[in-house]
């Protein structure tokens, strides 16, 4: 085989490999999630008064909404953060989601968890206009994840619970590993990261990144 033929074959192989990589990636918009609280109906009444119901400020995916109501969260040695928004509707268990920087400011050791996985998580106090509640466990740093409708999952070639890597092709070129896929008919395609992750990667809500299978 002549040298010219070898060079041609090599070029074709490289091009095919690059094309394969492009097919294995999938663009996803990013949403930056600030600290927030989820509450049970009982806890809403303790914080805001008997019979009180959360009021809607902004509709979110999956039937959730950002409420008009806000609370104060209090950590170790009465370190507090005010004006933390509540997301509705009410849940079976109350939960507080913060960033790692928030945890340092509050003086607590919050673990990185999937939403809803609060067993043996950090304790925290929530204060409202009518009362306060103390959670022995319930404060976490939310694990980064991607919401998808089934059609998005099929197009991306992923399934519910799968773990992927996501790369932001911006000036900082950050790759996020250990990103969990969540699939549901009610979801809109969006990756959720917290404010620490967004600031470090130079990302704002509405930016896009590429999903790669781990």
Short mmCIF file of C-alpha atoms in Angstrom, two decimals:
data_model
loop_
_atom_site.label_atom_id
_atom_site.label_comp_id
_atom_site.label_asym_id
_atom_site.label_seq_id
_atom_site.Cartn_x
_atom_site.Cartn_y
_atom_site.Cartn_z
CA UNK A 1 0.00 0.00 0.00
CA UNK A 2 1.33 3.41 -0.96
CA UNK A 3 1.94 6.16 1.59
CA UNK A 4 -0.71 8.35 -0.04
CA UNK A 5 -3.32 5.60 0.42
CA UNK A 6 -2.39 5.20 4.10
CA UNK A 7 -2.83 8.93 4.67
CA UNK A 8 -6.23 8.89 2.98
CA UNK A 9 -7.47 5.93 5.03
CA UNK A 10 -6.21 7.51 8.24
CA UNK A 11 -8.02 10.76 7.46
CA UNK A 12 -11.26 8.89 6.76
CA UNK A 13 -11.01 6.96 10.06
CA UNK A 14 -10.42 10.15 12.06
CA UNK A 15 -13.39 11.84 10.38
CA UNK A 16 -15.62 8.85 11.13
CA UNK A 17 -14.55 8.88 14.79
CA UNK A 18 -15.28 12.58 15.11
CA UNK A 19 -18.70 12.10 13.55
CA UNK A 20 -19.41 9.29 16.01
CA UNK A 21 -18.56 11.57 18.94
CA UNK A 22 -20.92 14.23 17.64
CA UNK A 23 -23.75 11.70 17.48
CA UNK A 24 -23.06 10.66 21.10
CA UNK A 25 -23.57 14.22 22.38
CA UNK A 26 -26.88 16.01 22.98
CA UNK A 27 -27.48 19.69 23.71
CA UNK A 28 -29.37 20.63 26.88
CA UNK A 29 -30.33 24.02 28.34
CA UNK A 30 -29.17 24.82 31.87
CA UNK A 31 -31.17 26.21 34.78
CA UNK A 32 -29.35 27.60 37.81
CA UNK A 33 -31.15 26.62 41.01
CA UNK A 34 -30.92 28.96 44.00
CA UNK A 35 -31.47 27.89 47.61
CA UNK A 36 -35.11 26.95 48.29
CA UNK A 37 -37.46 25.08 50.61
CA UNK A 38 -40.08 22.35 50.17
CA UNK A 39 -42.69 22.01 52.94
CA UNK A 40 -45.41 19.65 54.13
CA UNK A 41 -48.92 21.05 54.51
CA UNK A 42 -48.58 20.79 58.30
CA UNK A 43 -45.38 22.82 58.28
CA UNK A 44 -46.92 25.49 56.02
CA UNK A 45 -49.61 26.01 58.65
CA UNK A 46 -47.07 26.20 61.48
CA UNK A 47 -45.03 28.82 59.64
CA UNK A 48 -47.88 30.89 58.15
CA UNK A 49 -50.97 30.14 60.20
CA UNK A 50 -53.75 27.56 60.37
CA UNK A 51 -55.43 26.89 57.03
CA UNK A 52 -52.80 28.81 55.07
CA UNK A 53 -52.02 27.70 51.50
CA UNK A 54 -49.05 28.64 49.34
CA UNK A 55 -49.73 31.17 46.57
CA UNK A 56 -48.26 30.88 43.08
CA UNK A 57 -45.63 33.30 41.79
CA UNK A 58 -44.21 31.35 38.82
CA UNK A 59 -45.06 28.01 37.23
CA UNK A 60 -42.24 25.44 37.06
CA UNK A 61 -41.94 22.06 35.36
CA UNK A 62 -43.58 18.92 36.66
CA UNK A 63 -46.51 20.75 38.26
CA UNK A 64 -44.25 22.61 40.65
CA UNK A 65 -44.31 26.36 41.24
CA UNK A 66 -42.28 29.07 42.92
CA UNK A 67 -44.48 30.54 45.63
CA UNK A 68 -44.74 34.12 46.82
CA UNK A 69 -43.93 32.95 50.34
CA UNK A 70 -40.42 33.14 51.75
CA UNK A 71 -38.85 32.02 55.02
CA UNK A 72 -35.65 32.35 57.02
CA UNK A 73 -33.39 29.32 57.45
CA UNK A 74 -31.21 29.09 60.55
CA UNK A 75 -28.13 26.93 60.99
CA UNK A 76 -25.50 26.43 63.68
CA UNK A 77 -25.08 29.18 66.32
CA UNK A 78 -28.09 31.06 64.90
CA UNK A 79 -26.43 31.78 61.55
CA UNK A 80 -29.33 32.67 59.28
CA UNK A 81 -30.34 33.36 55.68
CA UNK A 82 -33.46 35.38 54.98
CA UNK A 83 -35.88 35.49 52.04
CA UNK A 84 -35.51 31.84 51.02
CA UNK A 85 -38.31 30.97 48.60
CA UNK A 86 -40.70 28.06 49.08
CA UNK A 87 -41.49 25.80 46.12
CA UNK A 88 -44.90 24.16 45.92
CA UNK A 89 -46.99 22.15 45.99
CA UNK A 90 -46.65 20.71 49.49
CA UNK A 91 -44.69 17.47 49.90
CA UNK A 92 -44.75 14.45 52.20
CA UNK A 93 -41.52 15.61 53.85
CA UNK A 94 -40.02 19.06 54.31
CA UNK A 95 -36.62 19.70 52.77
CA UNK A 96 -34.14 22.57 52.35
CA UNK A 97 -31.79 22.70 49.33
CA UNK A 98 -28.72 24.93 49.56
CA UNK A 99 -25.28 25.33 47.97
CA UNK A 100 -21.96 24.34 49.55
CA UNK A 101 -21.22 28.04 50.15
CA UNK A 102 -24.57 28.41 51.92
CA UNK A 103 -23.69 25.43 54.12
CA UNK A 104 -20.43 27.10 55.17
CA UNK A 105 -22.23 30.35 55.97
CA UNK A 106 -24.86 28.48 57.99
CA UNK A 107 -22.22 26.42 59.79
CA UNK A 108 -23.72 23.06 58.84
CA UNK A 109 -22.50 19.94 57.02
CA UNK A 110 -25.08 19.28 54.33
CA UNK A 111 -24.51 16.18 52.17
CA UNK A 112 -24.80 16.08 48.36
CA UNK A 113 -28.02 14.16 47.69
CA UNK A 114 -30.81 13.63 45.19
CA UNK A 115 -33.91 15.62 46.05
CA UNK A 116 -36.03 13.65 48.52
CA UNK A 117 -33.08 11.66 49.90
CA UNK A 118 -32.87 13.35 53.29
CA UNK A 119 -32.17 10.46 55.67
CA UNK A 120 -29.29 11.43 58.01
CA UNK A 121 -28.91 14.78 56.27
CA UNK A 122 -28.18 18.06 58.07
CA UNK A 123 -30.52 19.56 60.68
CA UNK A 124 -31.90 23.06 60.13
CA UNK A 125 -34.50 25.46 61.52
CA UNK A 126 -37.09 27.21 59.31
CA UNK A 127 -38.70 30.42 60.55
CA UNK A 128 -41.89 31.95 59.16
CA UNK A 129 -44.08 34.90 60.15
CA UNK A 130 -46.27 32.80 62.46
CA UNK A 131 -43.90 30.17 63.83
CA UNK A 132 -40.82 28.01 63.40
CA UNK A 133 -39.98 24.36 62.80
CA UNK A 134 -36.83 22.38 63.53
CA UNK A 135 -35.86 19.62 61.12
CA UNK A 136 -33.59 16.98 62.66
CA UNK A 137 -32.73 16.02 59.08
CA UNK A 138 -33.71 17.62 55.79
CA UNK A 139 -31.03 20.02 54.58
CA UNK A 140 -29.05 18.89 51.51
CA UNK A 141 -26.92 20.14 48.64
CA UNK A 142 -28.83 18.98 45.58
CA UNK A 143 -27.01 16.60 43.26
CA UNK A 144 -26.77 17.94 39.71
CA UNK A 145 -29.32 16.36 37.39
CA UNK A 146 -31.15 16.67 34.06
CA UNK A 147 -34.93 16.67 33.63
CA UNK A 148 -36.21 15.08 30.42
CA UNK A 149 -39.45 14.11 28.77
CA UNK A 150 -39.43 10.54 27.34
CA UNK A 151 -39.03 11.94 23.80
CA UNK A 152 -35.89 13.84 24.87
CA UNK A 153 -34.49 10.72 26.51
CA UNK A 154 -35.01 8.70 23.34
CA UNK A 155 -33.36 11.39 21.22
CA UNK A 156 -30.39 11.57 23.59
CA UNK A 157 -30.15 7.78 23.90
CA UNK A 158 -30.42 7.78 27.70
CA UNK A 159 -32.84 6.42 30.29
CA UNK A 160 -34.15 7.36 33.71
CA UNK A 161 -31.52 7.01 36.43
CA UNK A 162 -28.60 6.87 34.00
CA UNK A 163 -25.49 8.88 34.88
CA UNK A 164 -23.83 11.04 32.21
CA UNK A 165 -21.22 13.76 31.82
CA UNK A 166 -22.08 17.24 30.59
CA UNK A 167 -19.63 19.71 29.06
CA UNK A 168 -20.12 23.46 28.90
CA UNK A 169 -18.39 24.71 25.76
CA UNK A 170 -17.76 28.23 27.04
CA UNK A 171 -14.64 30.19 27.98
CA UNK A 172 -14.13 28.05 31.10
CA UNK A 173 -14.77 24.72 29.36
CA UNK A 174 -16.16 22.94 32.42
CA UNK A 175 -17.17 19.26 32.41
CA UNK A 176 -19.74 18.10 34.97
CA UNK A 177 -19.52 14.39 35.82
CA UNK A 178 -21.99 12.23 37.77
CA UNK A 179 -25.10 13.93 36.35
CA UNK A 180 -28.27 11.91 36.89
CA UNK A 181 -30.98 11.66 34.21
CA UNK A 182 -34.58 12.05 35.40
CA UNK A 183 -37.32 11.18 32.93
CA UNK A 184 -41.03 12.01 33.27
CA UNK A 185 -43.86 13.06 30.95
CA UNK A 186 -44.27 16.30 32.91
CA UNK A 187 -40.64 17.38 32.58
CA UNK A 188 -39.15 19.97 30.26
CA UNK A 189 -35.59 19.44 29.06
CA UNK A 190 -33.25 21.22 31.47
CA UNK A 191 -30.13 20.54 33.52
CA UNK A 192 -30.17 21.85 37.08
CA UNK A 193 -27.01 22.99 38.86
CA UNK A 194 -26.64 25.15 41.95
CA UNK A 195 -25.24 28.66 42.20
CA UNK A 196 -21.76 27.49 43.25
CA UNK A 197 -21.43 25.25 40.19
CA UNK A 198 -22.78 27.94 37.88
CA UNK A 199 -20.45 30.65 39.18
CA UNK A 200 -17.38 28.40 38.97
CA UNK A 201 -18.21 27.42 35.38
CA UNK A 202 -19.26 30.89 34.21
CA UNK A 203 -22.81 29.70 33.46
CA UNK A 204 -26.12 31.54 33.67
CA UNK A 205 -29.66 30.24 33.23
CA UNK A 206 -30.37 29.72 29.53
CA UNK A 207 -26.85 28.65 28.58
CA UNK A 208 -26.52 25.23 26.95
CA UNK A 209 -24.14 22.30 27.34
CA UNK A 210 -23.58 18.91 25.71
CA UNK A 211 -24.46 15.57 27.30
CA UNK A 212 -21.97 12.74 26.94
CA UNK A 213 -22.53 9.23 28.27
CA UNK A 214 -20.11 8.42 31.10
#
